[in-house]
């Protein structure tokens, strides 16, 4: 029987996916908090929700079961019981800056007074100071910025479910995220895999957990086949973390034998590999031309198992040839975002024109606003399902970032 996590490619027919419907967290902040929260604008929530519901419907209409992070997290905590919920709250509060002390106690009491689902939604949405009938008088609080409106910051990036964890084979990497704005997110995923009845005790592996100092994010983790991964060396994922997960995957009989590390520019627009490069068919990829140097070159290291737990690294710069070799393909179609036009490709990349979600080989979900890239995809023979994107795109992520596949059919 198929396990509840089963991902052996980026493109096999998608059967089960996890989304997060945007909630109050995407508008519960002020413009001066935006850079720190990794947002460039504040979405209009009712429209963002409508767009997101339409995205979910597109998936359902194509035979995909859609699960929601906020619901799974609450169900997991309920299934875990009082002790689990209590430990989760302590951990969440510690990671929000309240390991102990009077504020820890007040916040814990406030959050515990809610139903589990309301508690989860409140933590995700942020806790403002004016919600509590309490004025802290302790030294730590006195030293803080008095007019800062939050005790607990909102987590507006949660609707990018792809990043805090990645499904690989029959397991997950649960990620230590780069920026504080996103670090607490992966705690929900840890609770789900440990305690949710659908996932707990099902023989699923955690290839690398969140208790690390080195950084990795799911937008950089691409499952190219049942033996090959590509991982971006990016603003969000460090070389050390890639080597670490490589060792674990090789050691623990994951089936993965080859990891192609691809170095991309370290900046906000291209924060993850999947913002500039995605797999959309057995022999087709989207690529943002801006990441390729002269002659289509880019730094790649193909990592395989060496002797005595060491890693072998093979440095090459011809991306097309590296992919052809790893995937045993005679030819490969690298489709340029924005048709390769320097203005259009940069503009459409900014709005995630390369961030396609394949729901079957050659069938992709994309944002409608990237109309040049969409036309090019169709010219290359792909079936393109466009979704609305005016508000969702303000968070700097597209259909791949907004979805965490849990089960895909194996490729034949
Ligand atoms: N995989 C992705 O590229 N996810 C998009 C994440 C956007 C979010 N605002 C972030 O900066 O983390």
PDB file of C-alpha atoms in Angstrom, residues 174-311:
ATOM      1  CA  UNK A 174      11.975  19.078   8.236  1.00  0.00           C
ATOM      2  CA  UNK A 175      13.846  22.269   7.789  1.00  0.00           C
ATOM      3  CA  UNK A 176      15.803  24.730   9.867  1.00  0.00           C
ATOM      4  CA  UNK A 177      14.818  27.894   8.006  1.00  0.00           C
ATOM      5  CA  UNK A 178      17.179  30.776   7.329  1.00  0.00           C
ATOM      6  CA  UNK A 179      15.305  33.803   8.662  1.00  0.00           C
ATOM      7  CA  UNK A 180      13.636  34.145  12.071  1.00  0.00           C
ATOM      8  CA  UNK A 181      10.395  35.164  10.297  1.00  0.00           C
ATOM      9  CA  UNK A 182       9.988  31.566   9.093  1.00  0.00           C
ATOM     10  CA  UNK A 183      11.772  29.447  11.716  1.00  0.00           C
ATOM     11  CA  UNK A 184       8.744  28.537  13.819  1.00  0.00           C
ATOM     12  CA  UNK A 185       6.778  27.268  10.807  1.00  0.00           C
ATOM     13  CA  UNK A 186       8.443  23.868  10.665  1.00  0.00           C
ATOM     14  CA  UNK A 187       7.358  23.060  14.229  1.00  0.00           C
ATOM     15  CA  UNK A 188       3.806  22.490  12.898  1.00  0.00           C
ATOM     16  CA  UNK A 189       5.169  19.962  10.397  1.00  0.00           C
ATOM     17  CA  UNK A 190       7.086  18.129  13.099  1.00  0.00           C
ATOM     18  CA  UNK A 191       3.916  17.751  15.173  1.00  0.00           C
ATOM     19  CA  UNK A 192       1.985  16.484  12.142  1.00  0.00           C
ATOM     20  CA  UNK A 193       4.428  13.753  11.209  1.00  0.00           C
ATOM     21  CA  UNK A 194       4.848  12.690  14.827  1.00  0.00           C
ATOM     22  CA  UNK A 195       1.256  12.695  16.011  1.00  0.00           C
ATOM     23  CA  UNK A 196      -1.304  12.965  13.208  1.00  0.00           C
ATOM     24  CA  UNK A 197      -3.027   9.569  12.828  1.00  0.00           C
ATOM     25  CA  UNK A 198      -2.601   9.722   9.064  1.00  0.00           C
ATOM     26  CA  UNK A 199       1.209  10.015   9.346  1.00  0.00           C
ATOM     27  CA  UNK A 200       2.336   8.754  12.753  1.00  0.00           C
ATOM     28  CA  UNK A 201       3.660   5.177  13.013  1.00  0.00           C
ATOM     29  CA  UNK A 202       3.481   4.629   9.263  1.00  0.00           C
ATOM     30  CA  UNK A 203       7.179   3.931   8.807  1.00  0.00           C
ATOM     31  CA  UNK A 204       7.920   7.401   7.418  1.00  0.00           C
ATOM     32  CA  UNK A 205      11.474   8.685   7.710  1.00  0.00           C
ATOM     33  CA  UNK A 206      12.748  12.071   8.772  1.00  0.00           C
ATOM     34  CA  UNK A 207      15.889  12.400   6.684  1.00  0.00           C
ATOM     35  CA  UNK A 208      16.954  15.520   8.550  1.00  0.00           C
ATOM     36  CA  UNK A 209      15.096  17.240  11.370  1.00  0.00           C
ATOM     37  CA  UNK A 210      14.777  20.908  12.293  1.00  0.00           C
ATOM     38  CA  UNK A 211      17.261  20.786  15.169  1.00  0.00           C
ATOM     39  CA  UNK A 212      20.263  22.055  13.266  1.00  0.00           C
ATOM     40  CA  UNK A 213      22.184  25.263  12.838  1.00  0.00           C
ATOM     41  CA  UNK A 214      22.741  24.842   9.114  1.00  0.00           C
ATOM     42  CA  UNK A 215      19.966  26.033   6.830  1.00  0.00           C
ATOM     43  CA  UNK A 216      17.874  24.322   4.190  1.00  0.00           C
ATOM     44  CA  UNK A 217      14.446  25.177   2.696  1.00  0.00           C
ATOM     45  CA  UNK A 218      12.029  23.102   0.618  1.00  0.00           C
ATOM     46  CA  UNK A 219      11.982  25.530  -2.294  1.00  0.00           C
ATOM     47  CA  UNK A 220      15.558  24.432  -2.919  1.00  0.00           C
ATOM     48  CA  UNK A 221      14.797  20.698  -2.766  1.00  0.00           C
ATOM     49  CA  UNK A 222      13.724  19.198  -6.106  1.00  0.00           C
ATOM     50  CA  UNK A 223      13.004  15.484  -6.489  1.00  0.00           C
ATOM     51  CA  UNK A 224      14.111  14.782 -10.059  1.00  0.00           C
ATOM     52  CA  UNK A 225      13.629  11.000  -9.963  1.00  0.00           C
ATOM     53  CA  UNK A 226      13.601   8.090  -7.528  1.00  0.00           C
ATOM     54  CA  UNK A 227      17.398   8.293  -7.278  1.00  0.00           C
ATOM     55  CA  UNK A 228      18.322  11.917  -8.075  1.00  0.00           C
ATOM     56  CA  UNK A 229      17.665  15.180  -6.226  1.00  0.00           C
ATOM     57  CA  UNK A 230      18.636  18.722  -7.162  1.00  0.00           C
ATOM     58  CA  UNK A 231      19.247  21.145  -4.287  1.00  0.00           C
ATOM     59  CA  UNK A 232      19.866  24.872  -4.665  1.00  0.00           C
ATOM     60  CA  UNK A 233      22.844  26.499  -2.970  1.00  0.00           C
ATOM     61  CA  UNK A 234      21.008  29.731  -2.376  1.00  0.00           C
ATOM     62  CA  UNK A 235      20.159  32.584  -0.059  1.00  0.00           C
ATOM     63  CA  UNK A 236      18.262  29.987   2.001  1.00  0.00           C
ATOM     64  CA  UNK A 237      20.190  26.725   1.718  1.00  0.00           C
ATOM     65  CA  UNK A 238      23.809  26.303   2.730  1.00  0.00           C
ATOM     66  CA  UNK A 239      26.362  23.881   1.332  1.00  0.00           C
ATOM     67  CA  UNK A 240      26.835  22.347   4.798  1.00  0.00           C
ATOM     68  CA  UNK A 241      23.165  21.442   5.083  1.00  0.00           C
ATOM     69  CA  UNK A 242      23.233  19.868   1.617  1.00  0.00           C
ATOM     70  CA  UNK A 243      26.217  17.718   2.564  1.00  0.00           C
ATOM     71  CA  UNK A 244      24.486  16.767   5.786  1.00  0.00           C
ATOM     72  CA  UNK A 245      21.240  15.645   4.165  1.00  0.00           C
ATOM     73  CA  UNK A 246      23.230  13.874   1.435  1.00  0.00           C
ATOM     74  CA  UNK A 247      25.022  11.785   4.075  1.00  0.00           C
ATOM     75  CA  UNK A 248      21.726  10.916   5.771  1.00  0.00           C
ATOM     76  CA  UNK A 249      19.999   9.969   2.530  1.00  0.00           C
ATOM     77  CA  UNK A 250      22.908   7.780   1.408  1.00  0.00           C
ATOM     78  CA  UNK A 251      23.292   6.134   4.806  1.00  0.00           C
ATOM     79  CA  UNK A 252      19.624   5.425   5.464  1.00  0.00           C
ATOM     80  CA  UNK A 253      18.664   3.484   2.357  1.00  0.00           C
ATOM     81  CA  UNK A 254      16.487   6.254   0.980  1.00  0.00           C
ATOM     82  CA  UNK A 255      17.090   5.092  -2.590  1.00  0.00           C
ATOM     83  CA  UNK A 256      18.729   8.444  -3.376  1.00  0.00           C
ATOM     84  CA  UNK A 257      22.194   8.078  -4.910  1.00  0.00           C
ATOM     85  CA  UNK A 258      22.898  11.425  -6.510  1.00  0.00           C
ATOM     86  CA  UNK A 259      22.357  15.012  -5.423  1.00  0.00           C
ATOM     87  CA  UNK A 260      23.016  17.826  -7.853  1.00  0.00           C
ATOM     88  CA  UNK A 261      23.836  20.990  -5.923  1.00  0.00           C
ATOM     89  CA  UNK A 262      23.191  24.033  -8.118  1.00  0.00           C
ATOM     90  CA  UNK A 263      24.477  27.458  -7.096  1.00  0.00           C
ATOM     91  CA  UNK A 264      22.054  30.311  -7.811  1.00  0.00           C
ATOM     92  CA  UNK A 265      22.327  34.044  -7.034  1.00  0.00           C
ATOM     93  CA  UNK A 266      21.805  34.814  -3.343  1.00  0.00           C
ATOM     94  CA  UNK A 267      19.057  37.424  -3.405  1.00  0.00           C
ATOM     95  CA  UNK A 268      15.417  37.962  -2.376  1.00  0.00           C
ATOM     96  CA  UNK A 269      13.880  37.649  -5.867  1.00  0.00           C
ATOM     97  CA  UNK A 270      15.568  34.286  -6.432  1.00  0.00           C
ATOM     98  CA  UNK A 271      15.584  33.044  -2.859  1.00  0.00           C
ATOM     99  CA  UNK A 272      15.093  29.367  -3.779  1.00  0.00           C
ATOM    100  CA  UNK A 273      16.033  27.126  -6.705  1.00  0.00           C
ATOM    101  CA  UNK A 274      12.344  26.659  -7.554  1.00  0.00           C
ATOM    102  CA  UNK A 275      11.976  30.387  -8.253  1.00  0.00           C
ATOM    103  CA  UNK A 276      14.355  30.027 -11.196  1.00  0.00           C
ATOM    104  CA  UNK A 277      14.253  26.362 -12.207  1.00  0.00           C
ATOM    105  CA  UNK A 278      11.544  23.676 -12.062  1.00  0.00           C
ATOM    106  CA  UNK A 279      10.994  20.269 -13.623  1.00  0.00           C
ATOM    107  CA  UNK A 280       7.775  20.013 -15.633  1.00  0.00           C
ATOM    108  CA  UNK A 281       8.106  16.897 -17.753  1.00  0.00           C
ATOM    109  CA  UNK A 282      10.428  13.899 -18.111  1.00  0.00           C
ATOM    110  CA  UNK A 283      12.736  15.930 -20.303  1.00  0.00           C
ATOM    111  CA  UNK A 284      11.530  19.517 -19.842  1.00  0.00           C
ATOM    112  CA  UNK A 285      12.449  22.200 -17.281  1.00  0.00           C
ATOM    113  CA  UNK A 286      11.655  25.896 -16.893  1.00  0.00           C
ATOM    114  CA  UNK A 287      14.670  28.061 -16.304  1.00  0.00           C
ATOM    115  CA  UNK A 288      15.116  31.770 -15.688  1.00  0.00           C
ATOM    116  CA  UNK A 289      17.763  32.851 -18.214  1.00  0.00           C
ATOM    117  CA  UNK A 290      19.212  35.263 -15.629  1.00  0.00           C
ATOM    118  CA  UNK A 291      20.812  32.406 -13.660  1.00  0.00           C
ATOM    119  CA  UNK A 292      22.822  31.073 -16.568  1.00  0.00           C
ATOM    120  CA  UNK A 293      26.171  32.568 -17.401  1.00  0.00           C
ATOM    121  CA  UNK A 294      27.864  32.689 -20.765  1.00  0.00           C
ATOM    122  CA  UNK A 295      27.085  29.625 -22.901  1.00  0.00           C
ATOM    123  CA  UNK A 296      24.362  28.518 -20.441  1.00  0.00           C
ATOM    124  CA  UNK A 297      26.852  27.730 -17.674  1.00  0.00           C
ATOM    125  CA  UNK A 298      26.222  27.578 -13.933  1.00  0.00           C
ATOM    126  CA  UNK A 299      28.107  26.032 -10.990  1.00  0.00           C
ATOM    127  CA  UNK A 300      26.940  22.509 -10.152  1.00  0.00           C
ATOM    128  CA  UNK A 301      28.374  19.790  -7.934  1.00  0.00           C
ATOM    129  CA  UNK A 302      27.095  16.232  -8.331  1.00  0.00           C
ATOM    130  CA  UNK A 303      27.347  14.547  -4.950  1.00  0.00           C
ATOM    131  CA  UNK A 304      27.567  10.760  -4.618  1.00  0.00           C
ATOM    132  CA  UNK A 305      28.592   8.432  -1.832  1.00  0.00           C
ATOM    133  CA  UNK A 306      32.323   7.970  -1.413  1.00  0.00           C
ATOM    134  CA  UNK A 307      34.218   5.583   0.846  1.00  0.00           C
ATOM    135  CA  UNK A 308      33.832   5.505   4.637  1.00  0.00           C
ATOM    136  CA  UNK A 309      30.891   7.915   4.738  1.00  0.00           C
ATOM    137  CA  UNK A 310      32.791  10.513   2.683  1.00  0.00           C
ATOM    138  CA  UNK A 311      31.128  12.321  -0.209  1.00  0.00           C
TER     139      UNK A 311
END
